[in-house]
Amino acid sequence: MGFARTCSVALVGVEGVVVEVQADLEPGVAAFTLVGLPDKSLSESRDRVRAAVVNSGGDWPQKKLTVGLSPASVPKSGSGFDLAVACAVLGAAERIDPRELADLVMIGELGLDGRVRPVRGILPAVLAAAEAGYEQVVVPEQTAAEASLVPGISVLGVRSLRQLIAVLTDEPVPEEEPDQEGRPDAMLAGLVVPGAGVGTGLSIDADTSPPDLADVAGQRTARTALEVAAAGGHHLMLYGPPGAGKTMLAERLPGILPPLTRQESLEVTAIHSVAGILPPGKPLVHKAPYCAPHHSATMQSLVGGGNGLPRPGAVSLAHRGVLFLDEAPEFTGKALDSLRQPLEAGHVVVARSAGVVRLPARFLMVLAANPCPCGRHTLHGAGCECPPSVIRRYQARLSGPLLDRVDLHVEAEPVRREDLLAQGGRGDTTAQVADRVLAARERAAARLQGTPWTTNSEVPGHELRTRWVTAPGALAAAERDMERGLLTARGLDRVLRVAWTLADLCGDDRPDDTHIGLALELRTGISRGAPLPVGGAG
C-alpha cells in the first residue's frame, strides 16, 4: 500500500484554508475516487491529472486510488488543487519521495499536456499558507511574482509538471519550449475573468495618469467637499442638475487619495486576485481602486454573491478606494440598503446556504443624484414639469438611514459661462490638492497614533466627545440643530469627524466654531455663511 500527502489551499471568500491532499493506493480494480466536498470543477481534476501525468512521462498507477481533501467539511472549488493531487498520486506511487511533499504547499491547474496553468487567488492562498507556518510554496511560473509579495516564504515557480518532478527528484530540470514571440500567452487566460472589470466599472490602471481636478469648471463648494472627503475618509453625496460635473468630480477623487500602504496594497491585491481582475504582469496594486457599478446592479453584485460560496461584490472591489453610485435613486432600495453594514463596519458578512463569508469593504462612497426625474427642478426657467408627488417619491428612494451615514451633502450648482470658458480662473490641480490631503492624513495619523484608527471617519463619537475635545463653545450651533431635530446623534458624531478633518486641513490643533459651522453646512446642505478655508478656486 502506498500513501503520500501534500498541501494546497481552499479559498473561502478572500481568506484561505490550508487543505491536506492525501493519496492512497491499494490493490484492486483500477479506479480514481476523489473525496472531501469537491465541486464540479474540482471533480473534473481526475481526468486532467491522469492525462497530465501520462503526457509528462509518468506511469499512472493501475490500482485503486483514493484522494482525500482534508478537512472534509470545508467546501473546495476551482482547479487550483490539480498540482497537489498529481504530486500526491506520484508520491503514493513512489515516483516522488513522499517526504519531499509533506511540507510543500502546491497551487496550480494542470493542462492535459502537463503544463501548469495559473489560477486566481494566489496571493490570499500564499498568505494563508504563511500564516499556517509553511515556508515553501509551488505556484505557476506566471504568478510567482504575486506569490513573492508574501514575506518569509520561499516560492518556486514552475511551468510544467515535468519540471516539478525533476526538482523534487533531484533530476536535471527539462527546458520548456518558450511560446513564439508575438503570440498571445494562453496560459494567462485563467488569471482574468472576462468582463469582470468592465462589469463593475473598475479602474486600477497604474500606467495612465488620473484626470486632473483643475479640469472641473467652478464648483468651489463641491471641490472643498471632495478634498474633505479624501482627507478624512468621509462619504459624499452630490446632487444637482445633469451636466453640473458630479461624475467628473467623482472620477477625480481617487487621484487625490494618498497612495496605498504596503498592508493596504496586499489587501486590495488579494481581493482583485480572487475576483479575477488583477492585470497580468502587475502583481501589486498601488493606487486606490475606483468602482462605478451601473444603476441596474443587483444587491448580490454590490455586496457579494454567486453560486456556492459568495464572491466579492462591488463594495469589496472598492476596498481602500472609491465606490461611485451614479444616478443613486435609480438603484433598487434593496441594493442601497444593503450598503448600511459595510458603511458602518468596514466589512460585509454574506450568508448563503454554502456558508458564511466575511469580505473586507472599507471604501469611500460617493452618491450622485438629480433633483428630480427630469433633472431640471433646481434650474430657473428650465421648464421642469415633474409633479411635486413625483419629485418626493424620487428623492425618497434614498432612505433616511442610508443618507444619515453620509457625512457630506453638497449641491453641484449649474456651471456659469465664465467658469466654463476659464474666465473665472482654474482651480487647484490634482497634485496640489493631493499634497494637502496627504498632509492632513499625516496630522490625523499622528494624533491617532496608538489607537486602532487611522482616519477621522473611523473614530467613534464617544472618543471625539471625551478624548479629543473641540474649542470651548464650538458645538453650540450643532447642539441647537440637534434640539431642533435637524441632526441625529449619529449626525452629531459625523459633524465632529468632519470638523476634525477641516482642522487638519487648516493645520489647526482642534476644531473651533468656524470648522463646526462649515461641517454643519456640508452635512445639512443649509448655507450658514461659513468660509471655505480649503479647496479654493485659485
PDB file of C-alpha atoms in Angstrom, residues 156-254:
ATOM      1  CA  LEU A 156       9.075  28.033  -6.631  1.00  0.00           C
ATOM      2  CA  GLY A 157       7.516  28.936  -9.965  1.00  0.00           C
ATOM      3  CA  VAL A 158       7.171  26.022 -12.381  1.00  0.00           C
ATOM      4  CA  ARG A 159       5.995  25.897 -15.967  1.00  0.00           C
ATOM      5  CA  SER A 160       5.197  22.204 -16.214  1.00  0.00           C
ATOM      6  CA  LEU A 161       4.690  19.079 -14.138  1.00  0.00           C
ATOM      7  CA  ARG A 162       7.862  17.628 -15.674  1.00  0.00           C
ATOM      8  CA  GLN A 163       9.901  20.455 -14.186  1.00  0.00           C
ATOM      9  CA  LEU A 164       8.404  19.989 -10.728  1.00  0.00           C
ATOM     10  CA  ILE A 165       9.036  16.224 -10.780  1.00  0.00           C
ATOM     11  CA  ALA A 166      12.648  16.855 -11.766  1.00  0.00           C
ATOM     12  CA  VAL A 167      13.121  19.372  -8.935  1.00  0.00           C
ATOM     13  CA  LEU A 168      11.624  17.030  -6.332  1.00  0.00           C
ATOM     14  CA  THR A 169      13.680  14.013  -7.518  1.00  0.00           C
ATOM     15  CA  ASP A 170      16.982  15.883  -7.996  1.00  0.00           C
ATOM     16  CA  GLU A 171      16.982  15.173 -11.722  1.00  0.00           C
ATOM     17  CA  PRO A 172      18.055  17.589 -14.471  1.00  0.00           C
ATOM     18  CA  VAL A 173      15.266  20.126 -14.966  1.00  0.00           C
ATOM     19  CA  PRO A 174      13.983  19.964 -18.566  1.00  0.00           C
ATOM     20  CA  GLU A 175      13.691  23.153 -20.576  1.00  0.00           C
ATOM     21  CA  GLU A 176      10.220  24.008 -21.797  1.00  0.00           C
ATOM     22  CA  GLU A 177       9.899  25.471 -25.260  1.00  0.00           C
ATOM     23  CA  PRO A 178       9.002  29.161 -24.994  1.00  0.00           C
ATOM     24  CA  ASP A 179       5.952  30.477 -26.771  1.00  0.00           C
ATOM     25  CA  GLN A 180       6.540  32.065 -30.151  1.00  0.00           C
ATOM     26  CA  GLU A 181       7.189  35.792 -29.840  1.00  0.00           C
ATOM     27  CA  GLY A 182       4.176  37.882 -30.711  1.00  0.00           C
ATOM     28  CA  ARG A 183       1.639  35.164 -29.975  1.00  0.00           C
ATOM     29  CA  PRO A 184      -0.766  35.649 -27.059  1.00  0.00           C
ATOM     30  CA  ASP A 185       0.051  33.638 -23.969  1.00  0.00           C
ATOM     31  CA  ALA A 186      -2.886  31.314 -23.457  1.00  0.00           C
ATOM     32  CA  MET A 187      -1.534  30.432 -20.010  1.00  0.00           C
ATOM     33  CA  LEU A 188      -2.611  33.839 -18.695  1.00  0.00           C
ATOM     34  CA  ALA A 189      -6.251  33.235 -19.548  1.00  0.00           C
ATOM     35  CA  GLY A 190      -7.009  31.792 -16.119  1.00  0.00           C
ATOM     36  CA  LEU A 191      -5.987  34.960 -14.289  1.00  0.00           C
ATOM     37  CA  VAL A 192      -8.675  37.282 -15.597  1.00  0.00           C
ATOM     38  CA  VAL A 193     -12.420  36.685 -15.647  1.00  0.00           C
ATOM     39  CA  PRO A 194     -13.731  38.020 -18.975  1.00  0.00           C
ATOM     40  CA  GLY A 195     -15.723  41.176 -18.414  1.00  0.00           C
ATOM     41  CA  ALA A 196     -15.200  41.257 -14.648  1.00  0.00           C
ATOM     42  CA  GLY A 197     -13.561  44.679 -14.574  1.00  0.00           C
ATOM     43  CA  VAL A 198     -15.893  46.079 -17.208  1.00  0.00           C
ATOM     44  CA  GLY A 199     -18.980  44.872 -15.398  1.00  0.00           C
ATOM     45  CA  THR A 200     -18.055  46.724 -12.217  1.00  0.00           C
ATOM     46  CA  GLY A 201     -16.661  49.863 -13.798  1.00  0.00           C
ATOM     47  CA  LEU A 202     -13.372  49.127 -12.053  1.00  0.00           C
ATOM     48  CA  SER A 203     -10.291  51.140 -12.940  1.00  0.00           C
ATOM     49  CA  ILE A 204      -6.879  50.320 -11.457  1.00  0.00           C
ATOM     50  CA  ASP A 205      -4.651  51.022 -14.444  1.00  0.00           C
ATOM     51  CA  ALA A 206      -1.389  52.261 -12.974  1.00  0.00           C
ATOM     52  CA  ASP A 207       0.051  53.429 -16.298  1.00  0.00           C
ATOM     53  CA  THR A 208      -2.492  56.148 -17.070  1.00  0.00           C
ATOM     54  CA  SER A 209      -2.382  59.423 -15.179  1.00  0.00           C
ATOM     55  CA  PRO A 210      -5.564  60.298 -13.281  1.00  0.00           C
ATOM     56  CA  PRO A 211      -7.807  63.064 -14.664  1.00  0.00           C
ATOM     57  CA  ASP A 212      -6.935  66.498 -13.323  1.00  0.00           C
ATOM     58  CA  LEU A 213      -9.183  68.189 -10.799  1.00  0.00           C
ATOM     59  CA  ALA A 214      -8.376  71.533 -12.413  1.00  0.00           C
ATOM     60  CA  ASP A 215     -10.471  70.463 -15.411  1.00  0.00           C
ATOM     61  CA  VAL A 216     -13.644  70.850 -13.326  1.00  0.00           C
ATOM     62  CA  ALA A 217     -15.172  74.263 -14.015  1.00  0.00           C
ATOM     63  CA  GLY A 218     -16.500  76.151 -10.982  1.00  0.00           C
ATOM     64  CA  GLN A 219     -17.996  74.011  -8.178  1.00  0.00           C
ATOM     65  CA  ARG A 220     -15.963  75.565  -5.387  1.00  0.00           C
ATOM     66  CA  THR A 221     -18.110  74.087  -2.606  1.00  0.00           C
ATOM     67  CA  ALA A 222     -18.137  70.656  -4.233  1.00  0.00           C
ATOM     68  CA  ARG A 223     -14.351  70.765  -4.678  1.00  0.00           C
ATOM     69  CA  THR A 224     -13.994  71.606  -0.984  1.00  0.00           C
ATOM     70  CA  ALA A 225     -16.235  68.676  -0.072  1.00  0.00           C
ATOM     71  CA  LEU A 226     -14.175  66.399  -2.324  1.00  0.00           C
ATOM     72  CA  GLU A 227     -10.976  67.451  -0.563  1.00  0.00           C
ATOM     73  CA  VAL A 228     -12.538  66.956   2.870  1.00  0.00           C
ATOM     74  CA  ALA A 229     -13.844  63.529   1.849  1.00  0.00           C
ATOM     75  CA  ALA A 230     -10.387  62.435   0.732  1.00  0.00           C
ATOM     76  CA  ALA A 231      -8.616  63.852   3.800  1.00  0.00           C
ATOM     77  CA  GLY A 232     -10.892  62.224   6.369  1.00  0.00           C
ATOM     78  CA  GLY A 233     -12.398  59.264   4.518  1.00  0.00           C
ATOM     79  CA  HIS A 234     -15.906  60.758   4.636  1.00  0.00           C
ATOM     80  CA  HIS A 235     -18.768  59.605   2.424  1.00  0.00           C
ATOM     81  CA  LEU A 236     -20.101  62.196  -0.008  1.00  0.00           C
ATOM     82  CA  MET A 237     -23.485  62.962  -1.599  1.00  0.00           C
ATOM     83  CA  LEU A 238     -23.561  65.155  -4.728  1.00  0.00           C
ATOM     84  CA  TYR A 239     -26.921  66.320  -6.008  1.00  0.00           C
ATOM     85  CA  GLY A 240     -27.649  68.737  -8.815  1.00  0.00           C
ATOM     86  CA  PRO A 241     -28.826  69.028 -12.426  1.00  0.00           C
ATOM     87  CA  PRO A 242     -27.343  66.956 -15.250  1.00  0.00           C
ATOM     88  CA  GLY A 243     -24.125  68.376 -16.683  1.00  0.00           C
ATOM     89  CA  ALA A 244     -23.038  70.122 -13.478  1.00  0.00           C
ATOM     90  CA  GLY A 245     -19.934  67.905 -13.150  1.00  0.00           C
ATOM     91  CA  LYS A 246     -20.902  65.339 -10.500  1.00  0.00           C
ATOM     92  CA  THR A 247     -19.338  62.429 -12.390  1.00  0.00           C
ATOM     93  CA  MET A 248     -16.227  64.482 -13.211  1.00  0.00           C
ATOM     94  CA  LEU A 249     -15.714  65.199  -9.527  1.00  0.00           C
ATOM     95  CA  ALA A 250     -16.154  61.555  -8.523  1.00  0.00           C
ATOM     96  CA  GLU A 251     -13.725  60.326 -11.179  1.00  0.00           C
ATOM     97  CA  ARG A 252     -11.056  62.691  -9.842  1.00  0.00           C
ATOM     98  CA  LEU A 253     -11.401  61.604  -6.229  1.00  0.00           C
ATOM     99  CA  PRO A 254      -9.031  58.561  -6.464  1.00  0.00           C
TER     100      PRO A 254
END
